[in-house]
Coordinates of C-alpha atoms in Angstrom, one line a residue:
M1 CA -50.7 3.3 -37.9
T2 CA -51.4 0.8 -35.2
T3 CA -54.1 1.1 -32.5
D4 CA -55.0 -0.7 -29.3
L5 CA -58.5 -1.6 -30.7
E6 CA -59.4 -5.0 -32.1
P7 CA -59.9 -5.4 -35.8
R8 CA -63.1 -3.9 -37.2
E9 CA -63.7 -1.5 -34.3
L10 CA -62.9 1.8 -36.0
V11 CA -65.3 3.9 -38.1
A12 CA -64.7 5.7 -41.3
G13 CA -66.1 8.9 -42.9
V14 CA -66.0 9.9 -46.5
D15 CA -66.3 13.4 -48.0
S16 CA -66.8 13.1 -51.7
S17 CA -66.7 16.8 -52.6
T18 CA -66.5 18.7 -55.9
Q19 CA -62.7 18.8 -55.9
S20 CA -61.7 15.5 -54.2
C21 CA -62.5 12.5 -52.1
K22 CA -61.3 12.5 -48.5
V23 CA -61.4 9.6 -46.0
V24 CA -60.9 9.7 -42.3
I25 CA -60.5 6.6 -40.0
V26 CA -61.6 7.5 -36.5
D27 CA -61.7 6.0 -33.0
P28 CA -65.5 5.8 -32.4
F29 CA -65.0 6.3 -28.6
T30 CA -62.8 9.4 -28.6
G31 CA -63.3 10.9 -32.1
E32 CA -59.5 10.9 -32.6
V33 CA -58.6 10.8 -36.3
L34 CA -56.2 8.0 -36.7
R35 CA -55.6 7.9 -40.5
T36 CA -56.5 9.9 -43.5
G37 CA -56.5 9.5 -47.3
S38 CA -57.5 11.5 -50.3
A39 CA -57.7 11.4 -54.1
P40 CA -58.5 14.1 -56.6
H41 CA -61.7 14.4 -58.7
P42 CA -61.7 15.7 -62.3
A43 CA -62.6 19.3 -62.8
G44 CA -65.7 20.4 -64.6
T45 CA -69.4 20.8 -64.0
E46 CA -70.3 17.4 -65.4
V47 CA -68.4 14.3 -64.4
D48 CA -68.6 10.5 -65.0
P49 CA -69.5 9.1 -61.6
E50 CA -67.1 6.3 -62.2
A51 CA -64.3 8.8 -61.5
W52 CA -65.7 9.4 -58.0
W53 CA -65.8 5.6 -57.4
S54 CA -62.2 5.3 -58.5
A55 CA -61.2 8.2 -56.3
L56 CA -63.1 6.7 -53.3
R57 CA -61.2 3.4 -53.7
Q58 CA -57.9 5.3 -54.1
A59 CA -58.6 7.4 -51.0
I60 CA -59.5 4.3 -48.9
C61 CA -56.2 2.8 -50.0
D62 CA -54.4 6.0 -49.2
A63 CA -55.9 5.9 -45.7
G64 CA -54.5 2.4 -45.1
G65 CA -57.6 0.4 -46.1
F66 CA -60.7 -0.7 -44.2
A67 CA -59.4 -3.9 -42.6
D68 CA -60.0 -2.5 -39.1
V69 CA -63.2 -0.5 -40.0
A70 CA -66.5 -1.7 -38.6
A71 CA -68.8 1.0 -40.1
V72 CA -68.6 3.8 -42.7
S73 CA -70.8 6.6 -44.0
I74 CA -70.5 8.7 -47.1
S75 CA -71.1 12.4 -47.4
G76 CA -71.3 14.0 -50.8
Q77 CA -71.7 17.2 -52.7
Q78 CA -75.3 18.0 -52.9
H79 CA -77.8 18.4 -55.7
G80 CA -75.9 16.5 -58.5
L81 CA -78.0 14.5 -60.9
I82 CA -77.1 10.9 -61.6
A83 CA -79.5 9.3 -64.1
L84 CA -79.6 5.4 -64.3
D85 CA -81.2 3.1 -66.7
R86 CA -83.0 -0.1 -65.7
D87 CA -79.7 -2.0 -65.9
G88 CA -78.0 0.4 -63.5
E89 CA -75.9 2.1 -66.2
V90 CA -75.2 5.8 -65.9
I91 CA -77.0 7.4 -68.8
R92 CA -74.9 10.5 -69.1
D93 CA -72.2 12.3 -67.1
A94 CA -73.6 13.6 -63.8
L95 CA -74.6 17.2 -63.8
L96 CA -73.0 18.9 -60.7
W97 CA -74.4 21.6 -58.4
N98 CA -72.3 24.2 -60.2
D99 CA -73.6 23.4 -63.6
L100 CA -75.8 26.4 -64.3
R101 CA -77.3 25.4 -67.7
S102 CA -80.5 24.5 -65.8
D103 CA -81.1 28.2 -64.7
G104 CA -83.9 28.6 -67.2
A105 CA -85.5 25.3 -66.1
A106 CA -85.5 26.5 -62.5
R107 CA -87.3 29.7 -63.5
A108 CA -89.8 27.7 -65.5
L109 CA -90.6 25.5 -62.5
I110 CA -91.1 28.6 -60.3
A111 CA -93.5 30.1 -63.0
E112 CA -95.5 26.9 -63.1
V113 CA -95.7 26.1 -59.4
G114 CA -95.1 29.4 -57.7
A115 CA -92.4 30.3 -55.2
D116 CA -94.7 30.2 -52.2
E117 CA -96.1 26.8 -53.2
F118 CA -92.6 25.4 -53.6
V119 CA -91.5 26.7 -50.2
D120 CA -94.7 25.3 -48.6
R121 CA -94.2 21.9 -50.1
A122 CA -90.4 21.5 -50.5
G123 CA -88.9 24.1 -48.3
V124 CA -86.9 25.6 -51.1
V125 CA -87.4 27.8 -54.2
P126 CA -85.7 26.1 -57.2
V127 CA -82.4 27.3 -58.5
A128 CA -80.1 25.9 -61.2
S129 CA -78.2 23.9 -58.6
F130 CA -81.1 21.8 -57.5
T131 CA -81.7 18.3 -58.9
G132 CA -85.3 19.1 -59.9
A133 CA -84.2 21.9 -62.2
K134 CA -81.6 19.6 -63.7
L135 CA -84.2 16.9 -64.4
R136 CA -86.3 19.5 -66.2
W137 CA -83.3 20.5 -68.3
L138 CA -82.7 16.9 -69.1
R139 CA -86.3 16.4 -70.2
D140 CA -86.3 19.4 -72.4
H141 CA -82.8 19.2 -73.9
E142 CA -81.9 15.5 -74.0
P143 CA -85.2 13.7 -74.5
D144 CA -83.6 10.5 -75.7
N145 CA -81.6 10.3 -72.5
A146 CA -84.6 11.3 -70.4
S147 CA -86.6 8.4 -71.9
R148 CA -84.1 5.9 -70.5
V149 CA -84.2 7.1 -66.9
A150 CA -85.3 4.4 -64.5
A151 CA -83.7 5.8 -61.3
V152 CA -82.4 9.1 -60.1
A153 CA -79.6 9.3 -57.5
L154 CA -77.5 12.0 -55.8
P155 CA -73.7 11.6 -55.6
H156 CA -73.6 10.2 -52.1
D157 CA -76.6 7.9 -52.9
W158 CA -74.8 6.4 -55.9
L159 CA -71.5 6.0 -54.0
T160 CA -73.2 4.3 -51.1
W161 CA -74.9 1.9 -53.6
R162 CA -71.6 1.1 -55.2
L163 CA -69.9 0.6 -51.8
L164 CA -72.7 -1.9 -50.9
G165 CA -71.7 -3.9 -53.9
Y166 CA -74.3 -2.9 -56.4
G167 CA -73.6 -1.8 -60.0
T168 CA -73.6 -3.0 -63.5
S169 CA -72.1 -6.2 -64.9
S170 CA -69.5 -4.1 -66.6
T171 CA -68.3 -2.9 -63.2
E172 CA -68.0 -6.4 -61.8
A173 CA -70.3 -5.4 -58.9
P174 CA -71.0 -8.6 -56.9
R175 CA -74.6 -7.8 -56.1
G176 CA -75.7 -6.6 -59.5
P177 CA -77.8 -3.6 -60.6
D178 CA -80.6 -3.7 -58.0
L179 CA -82.2 -0.2 -58.2
E180 CA -84.4 -1.1 -55.2
A181 CA -81.2 -1.0 -53.1
L182 CA -80.7 2.8 -53.6
V183 CA -80.8 4.8 -50.4
T184 CA -80.4 8.4 -49.3
D185 CA -81.0 10.5 -46.2
A186 CA -83.3 13.5 -45.6
S187 CA -80.4 16.1 -45.6
D188 CA -79.4 15.3 -49.2
A189 CA -82.9 14.6 -50.5
S190 CA -84.1 18.0 -49.2
G191 CA -81.8 19.7 -51.8
T192 CA -83.7 18.1 -54.8
A193 CA -86.7 20.5 -54.8
Y194 CA -89.1 17.4 -54.7
F195 CA -88.7 16.4 -51.1
S196 CA -90.3 17.9 -48.0
A197 CA -88.2 18.2 -44.9
V198 CA -91.4 18.9 -42.9
A199 CA -93.3 15.9 -44.1
G200 CA -90.1 13.8 -44.3
G201 CA -90.9 12.3 -47.7
Y202 CA -90.9 12.8 -51.4
D203 CA -93.4 15.1 -53.2
F204 CA -94.0 12.9 -56.2
E205 CA -96.2 15.5 -57.9
L206 CA -93.3 18.0 -57.8
F207 CA -91.1 15.3 -59.3
R208 CA -93.7 14.8 -62.1
T209 CA -93.8 18.5 -62.7
A210 CA -90.1 18.6 -63.0
F211 CA -89.5 15.5 -65.1
G212 CA -92.9 14.7 -66.6
A213 CA -92.9 11.1 -65.2
T214 CA -94.2 9.3 -62.2
A215 CA -91.8 8.3 -59.5
R216 CA -91.8 6.0 -56.4
E217 CA -89.5 5.4 -53.5
A218 CA -87.2 2.3 -53.7
A219 CA -88.6 -0.7 -51.9
G220 CA -85.3 -2.0 -50.5
S221 CA -83.0 -4.6 -51.9
Q222 CA -84.9 -7.5 -53.5
T223 CA -82.1 -9.9 -53.0
R224 CA -79.9 -11.1 -50.1
E225 CA -76.8 -9.0 -49.7
D226 CA -74.6 -12.1 -50.2
T227 CA -76.1 -13.2 -53.4
R228 CA -76.2 -11.9 -57.0
P229 CA -79.6 -11.3 -58.5
T230 CA -80.4 -13.3 -61.6
A231 CA -82.5 -10.6 -63.2
V232 CA -83.3 -7.0 -62.7
S233 CA -86.6 -5.5 -63.7
P234 CA -88.4 -2.5 -62.1
R235 CA -91.8 -3.3 -60.7
D236 CA -93.4 -0.7 -62.9
E237 CA -92.5 2.2 -65.2
A238 CA -92.2 4.7 -62.3
V239 CA -88.8 6.3 -61.8
V240 CA -87.1 4.9 -58.7
L241 CA -86.0 7.4 -56.1
P242 CA -83.6 6.3 -53.3
R243 CA -85.2 5.0 -50.1
V244 CA -84.9 7.7 -47.4
L245 CA -83.3 6.4 -44.3
R246 CA -83.5 7.9 -40.8
P247 CA -80.4 9.5 -39.4
H248 CA -78.8 6.4 -38.0
D249 CA -80.5 3.7 -40.1
S250 CA -78.3 1.0 -41.7
A251 CA -78.0 1.0 -45.4
G252 CA -76.7 -2.5 -45.3
H253 CA -73.3 -4.1 -45.3
T254 CA -70.5 -4.1 -47.8
P255 CA -69.5 -7.5 -49.3
E256 CA -66.7 -7.5 -46.8
G257 CA -69.2 -7.1 -43.9
I258 CA -68.7 -3.4 -43.1
L259 CA -71.8 -1.7 -41.8
V260 CA -72.9 1.3 -44.0
G261 CA -74.7 4.4 -42.6
P262 CA -77.2 6.4 -44.5
G263 CA -74.8 9.2 -45.5
A264 CA -75.6 12.9 -45.7
G265 CA -75.2 16.1 -47.7
D266 CA -71.9 17.8 -47.2
N267 CA -73.1 20.8 -45.1
A268 CA -75.2 18.6 -42.9
A269 CA -72.2 16.3 -42.3
A270 CA -70.1 19.3 -41.4
A271 CA -72.7 20.3 -38.8
L272 CA -72.4 16.8 -37.4
G273 CA -68.6 16.9 -37.4
L274 CA -68.6 20.2 -35.6
G275 CA -71.1 19.0 -33.0
A276 CA -73.2 22.1 -33.8
V277 CA -76.4 22.5 -31.8
P278 CA -79.3 25.0 -31.9
G279 CA -77.8 28.4 -31.1
D280 CA -74.7 27.7 -33.2
V281 CA -74.4 29.2 -36.7
V282 CA -71.7 27.8 -39.0
I283 CA -70.0 30.1 -41.4
S284 CA -67.9 28.2 -43.9
I285 CA -65.6 30.2 -46.2
G286 CA -64.5 28.0 -49.1
T287 CA -64.7 28.5 -52.8
S288 CA -68.2 29.6 -52.1
G289 CA -69.6 30.6 -48.7
T290 CA -72.3 28.9 -46.7
V291 CA -74.1 29.9 -43.5
F292 CA -76.2 27.3 -41.8
S293 CA -77.6 26.4 -38.4
P294 CA -79.3 23.3 -36.9
T295 CA -82.8 24.0 -35.6
S296 CA -86.2 22.5 -35.1
L297 CA -87.9 25.5 -36.7
E298 CA -89.8 25.1 -39.9
I299 CA -88.2 27.3 -42.5
N300 CA -90.3 29.2 -45.0
D301 CA -88.5 31.8 -47.2
P302 CA -90.4 32.5 -50.4
S303 CA -87.5 34.8 -51.5
G304 CA -85.4 31.7 -51.9
M305 CA -82.4 33.1 -50.1
V306 CA -82.7 30.6 -47.2
A307 CA -83.1 26.9 -48.2
G308 CA -85.1 24.9 -45.7
F309 CA -82.9 21.8 -45.8
A310 CA -83.1 18.9 -43.4
S311 CA -80.2 18.2 -41.1
A312 CA -78.5 14.9 -40.7
D313 CA -79.8 14.4 -37.1
G314 CA -83.5 14.6 -37.8
G315 CA -84.0 18.4 -37.5
R316 CA -83.7 21.3 -39.9
L317 CA -80.7 23.0 -41.4
P318 CA -81.6 26.4 -42.9
L319 CA -78.8 27.3 -45.3
V320 CA -77.7 30.3 -47.3
A321 CA -75.0 30.0 -50.0
T322 CA -73.0 32.9 -51.4
L323 CA -71.0 32.7 -54.6
N324 CA -68.2 35.1 -53.6
A325 CA -66.1 33.8 -50.7
A326 CA -62.5 32.7 -50.6
R327 CA -62.1 33.6 -54.3
V328 CA -62.5 37.3 -53.3
L329 CA -59.2 36.9 -51.5
D330 CA -57.7 35.2 -54.6
S331 CA -58.7 38.3 -56.5
A332 CA -57.1 40.6 -54.0
A333 CA -53.8 38.6 -54.3
A334 CA -53.9 38.9 -58.1
L335 CA -54.8 42.6 -58.1
L336 CA -52.1 43.5 -55.6
R337 CA -49.6 41.0 -57.0
A338 CA -49.0 39.7 -53.5
S339 CA -49.2 36.4 -51.7
H340 CA -52.2 35.6 -49.5
S341 CA -50.1 36.2 -46.4
D342 CA -49.0 39.6 -47.8
V343 CA -52.6 40.5 -48.5
A344 CA -53.4 39.7 -44.9
A345 CA -50.6 41.8 -43.6
L346 CA -51.7 44.7 -45.7
A347 CA -55.3 44.4 -44.6
L348 CA -54.2 44.4 -40.9
A349 CA -52.2 47.6 -41.5
S350 CA -55.4 49.4 -42.5
E351 CA -58.3 50.1 -40.1
P352 CA -62.0 49.3 -39.9
G353 CA -63.8 50.7 -42.9
A354 CA -60.5 50.9 -45.0
N355 CA -60.6 54.7 -44.7
G356 CA -63.9 54.8 -46.6
L357 CA -63.0 52.3 -49.4
T358 CA -65.6 49.6 -49.9
L359 CA -65.7 46.5 -52.1
V360 CA -69.0 45.2 -53.2
P361 CA -67.8 41.6 -53.9
Y362 CA -70.2 40.3 -56.5
F363 CA -67.5 39.1 -58.9
E364 CA -69.6 36.2 -60.2
G365 CA -73.1 37.7 -59.5
E366 CA -74.6 36.6 -56.3
R367 CA -77.2 34.3 -54.8
T368 CA -77.6 36.1 -51.5
P369 CA -78.9 38.6 -52.3
N370 CA -80.2 37.2 -55.6
L371 CA -78.3 39.4 -58.1
P372 CA -77.1 37.0 -60.9
D373 CA -76.0 39.7 -63.2
A374 CA -74.3 42.0 -60.7
T375 CA -70.5 42.7 -60.8
A376 CA -67.9 43.6 -58.2
R377 CA -66.8 47.2 -57.8
L378 CA -64.7 49.3 -55.5
E379 CA -66.5 52.3 -54.1
G380 CA -65.6 55.5 -52.2
M381 CA -62.1 55.6 -53.7
T382 CA -60.2 58.9 -53.3
L383 CA -56.6 60.0 -53.7
A384 CA -56.2 59.8 -49.9
N385 CA -57.4 56.2 -49.5
S386 CA -56.0 54.6 -52.7
S387 CA -53.4 52.5 -51.0
P388 CA -52.6 48.7 -51.1
E389 CA -53.4 48.5 -47.4
N390 CA -56.9 49.9 -47.8
V391 CA -57.6 47.9 -50.9
A392 CA -56.6 44.7 -49.1
R393 CA -58.8 45.6 -46.1
A394 CA -61.8 46.4 -48.4
F395 CA -61.6 43.0 -50.1
V396 CA -61.6 41.2 -46.7
E397 CA -64.4 43.3 -45.4
G398 CA -66.5 43.0 -48.5
M399 CA -66.2 39.2 -48.5
L400 CA -67.2 39.0 -44.8
C401 CA -70.1 41.5 -45.2
G402 CA -71.5 39.3 -48.0
L403 CA -71.5 36.4 -45.6
A404 CA -73.1 38.6 -42.9
D405 CA -75.9 39.3 -45.4
G406 CA -76.4 35.5 -45.4
L407 CA -76.4 35.4 -41.6
D408 CA -79.1 38.2 -41.6
A409 CA -81.2 36.1 -43.9
V410 CA -80.9 33.0 -41.6
L411 CA -81.7 35.0 -38.5
R412 CA -84.8 36.5 -40.2
Q413 CA -86.2 32.9 -40.2
G414 CA -86.3 33.0 -36.4
V415 CA -83.0 31.1 -35.9
T416 CA -81.1 32.1 -32.7
A417 CA -77.3 32.7 -32.8
E418 CA -75.4 32.4 -29.6
R419 CA -72.1 31.9 -31.3
L420 CA -70.6 31.6 -34.8
L421 CA -68.3 28.7 -35.9
L422 CA -65.9 29.9 -38.5
I423 CA -64.5 27.2 -40.7
G424 CA -63.1 26.6 -44.2
G425 CA -59.7 27.4 -45.8
A426 CA -60.1 31.2 -45.4
A427 CA -60.7 30.9 -41.7
R428 CA -57.0 30.3 -41.3
N429 CA -56.3 33.8 -42.7
P430 CA -55.3 36.1 -39.8
A431 CA -56.9 39.1 -41.5
V432 CA -60.2 37.3 -41.9
R433 CA -60.3 36.4 -38.2
E434 CA -59.4 39.9 -37.1
V435 CA -61.8 41.7 -39.5
A436 CA -64.6 39.3 -38.6
R437 CA -64.7 41.1 -35.2
D438 CA -65.8 44.3 -36.9
I439 CA -68.4 42.6 -39.1
F440 CA -70.2 40.1 -36.8
T441 CA -71.7 41.0 -33.4
V442 CA -71.9 37.4 -32.1
P443 CA -68.9 35.7 -30.5
I444 CA -66.9 33.7 -33.0
D445 CA -65.2 30.4 -32.3
V446 CA -62.6 29.1 -34.7
P447 CA -62.2 25.3 -34.6
E448 CA -58.9 23.8 -35.5
Q449 CA -58.5 23.0 -39.2
A450 CA -60.0 19.6 -39.9
E451 CA -62.0 17.6 -42.4
Y452 CA -65.3 18.2 -40.6
V453 CA -67.5 16.9 -43.4
A454 CA -65.7 13.5 -43.4
I455 CA -65.6 13.6 -39.6
G456 CA -69.3 14.2 -39.5
A457 CA -69.8 11.2 -41.8
A458 CA -67.6 9.1 -39.4
R459 CA -69.7 10.3 -36.5
Q460 CA -72.8 9.1 -38.3
A461 CA -71.2 5.8 -38.9
A462 CA -70.5 5.5 -35.2
W463 CA -74.1 6.4 -34.5
T464 CA -75.3 3.7 -36.9
L465 CA -72.9 1.2 -35.3
T466 CA -73.7 1.8 -31.6
G467 CA -77.2 3.2 -31.7
S468 CA -76.2 6.4 -29.9
S469 CA -74.7 9.6 -31.3
P470 CA -71.2 10.0 -29.9
R471 CA -70.0 13.3 -28.4
W472 CA -66.6 14.1 -29.8
Q473 CA -64.6 17.1 -28.6
V474 CA -63.9 19.8 -31.1
E475 CA -60.7 21.8 -30.4
L476 CA -60.8 25.5 -30.8
V477 CA -57.8 27.6 -31.9
A478 CA -59.4 31.0 -31.2
T479 CA -62.4 32.7 -29.7
L480 CA -63.0 36.2 -31.2
H481 CA -65.0 38.8 -29.4
P482 CA -66.9 41.3 -31.5
R483 CA -66.1 45.0 -31.3
P484 CA -68.3 48.0 -32.2
S485 CA -67.9 49.1 -35.8
Q486 CA -69.8 50.7 -38.6
V487 CA -68.3 48.6 -41.4
R488 CA -71.6 47.0 -42.1
R489 CA -73.4 50.3 -42.4
Q490 CA -70.7 51.6 -44.8
Y491 CA -70.9 48.4 -46.9
R492 CA -74.7 48.3 -47.0
S493 CA -74.9 51.8 -48.4
F494 CA -73.1 50.6 -51.5
A495 CA -74.4 47.0 -51.6
H496 CA -77.9 48.3 -51.7
T497 CA -77.0 50.3 -54.8
S498 CA -76.5 46.9 -56.5
L499 CA -80.0 45.8 -55.5
T500 CA -81.4 49.1 -56.9
D501 CA -79.5 48.8 -60.1
E502 CA -80.6 45.2 -60.6
T503 CA -84.3 45.9 -60.2
S504 CA -84.5 49.2 -62.1
A505 CA -83.0 50.6 -65.3
T506 CA -81.7 53.7 -63.5
P507 CA -77.9 53.7 -63.5
N508 CA -76.0 54.8 -60.5
A509 CA -79.1 54.7 -58.4
G510 CA -78.7 54.3 -54.6
P511 CA -78.2 56.3 -51.5
T512 CA -75.5 58.8 -51.0
H513 CA -72.5 57.6 -49.0
D514 CA -70.1 58.6 -46.3
T515 CA -66.5 57.9 -46.9
N516 CA -65.5 58.4 -43.3
P517 CA -63.9 55.3 -41.7
A518 CA -66.3 53.1 -39.9
H519 CA -65.7 53.1 -36.1
E520 CA -69.1 53.6 -34.5
N521 CA -71.8 51.2 -33.3
S522 CA -73.4 49.4 -36.2
D523 CA -77.1 49.9 -36.9
N524 CA -77.2 46.2 -37.9
D525 CA -76.2 44.6 -34.6
H526 CA -77.1 40.9 -34.7
R527 CA -77.4 40.9 -30.9
G528 CA -80.8 42.7 -31.4
S529 CA -82.3 39.7 -33.1
S530 CA -80.1 36.7 -32.2
G531 CA -79.0 37.5 -28.7
A532 CA -75.3 37.0 -28.1
R533 CA -76.3 35.5 -24.7
A534 CA -80.0 34.8 -25.5
P535 CA -81.7 31.5 -24.6
V536 CA -81.3 28.8 -27.3
E537 CA -84.4 28.5 -29.5
G538 CA -85.1 25.7 -31.9

């Protein structure tokens, strides 16, 4: 595609997610997406990072190349562990966020340090996803590999390093394996459990607790970008952690002369791509669900439900993740032997509360609330309400109520919600949009379907290039106004039974329930704490 711009005046953004690599080429002045490219990633919870590098190069080619690109930034899936030896070689396949073998390691870290102490120092309570827990697992289960670790990087850190021309001799990287050139940003570093979003730096003692070794921050490239180093040797035996760049700092230039931004974690990049500001809460419904909001508030949640991550613009990004999101709709389609569009039509043929039928959607346990061993179940079923329409409605309502639990957790941290931004693949589902009006009590904007993570990375690239953060318009396809409903009250009467069962040995414990359809005002109206038209705070 041709443009009126001169060569090397466009910007590019990369979304290196779990499933694929996506590239967008964007006009830095208008935010118009001019070209796109993508390439798949291999499945699994541990992956050779070289597959990501290959996918990035393929996606760039698919997008028409970078001949007219002046700046680029990379966003990546958070938390993954890439361990490098002193020659820059990847020691073992990267452990991804969804690799849960480190669950016991996370619990051990909490026992050693304490949840309150972790939150005070790192803003998070360790879970299996976080890099710190994966480092502990590596130390305990693969000591030979652990003994070789000279540097630890996150997925977007490593890809940025490779794009800048660094790597091992076996990869023909023109600038060699300079570990001091590793860089990251606060948004991604804050998901490690050894970085403080409040202090803006690493907590090296927490790293030592996790891995049993000293660490230090990378000093910056020891060589000129246009020359290859003759030798590589760390200054000491401390493990090198990527240098943390400010939101629009330059990471350097590619061998071709393209400016490289600091990059970001995927959710932080999505917030940038959406232009989210304090008062906006993003609800993303993908394979898993996330609820997050930019703020300046310091987040402190010892329960671990809300992670006190940093944002990509220098603020905070409190975030809740739920395990059961769009896959709940997949389950409904399988159960009803119907397509997703048919499930939506069935759900819309029912009414709020599904005539008393309620799905507790914990198909794979749950993180919010923290119920790792819980299972899903249909409650309140009678001969009168056992219809495909009510089952479909109950599945949609249960999924959205689970996300509303996440929203409640974020709001309890003092975050203000003036509007919700509904994104992700399931946001296109007409039943999801309609039922959301019965679940949430804050106005909901639905942006047009777009690659907001990659667009956010491109916006960061433009910021790095020009020195000012551009304001790009986000088109909306719908604005949904909430309507009074008791769907949340009906759902909570059964969901709380899960919490009771998880924390006690008494089966079938929990409150009695009312199977009447939910039509009345909810007792959990978010307007009471967030203010649908309240002043923006944070």
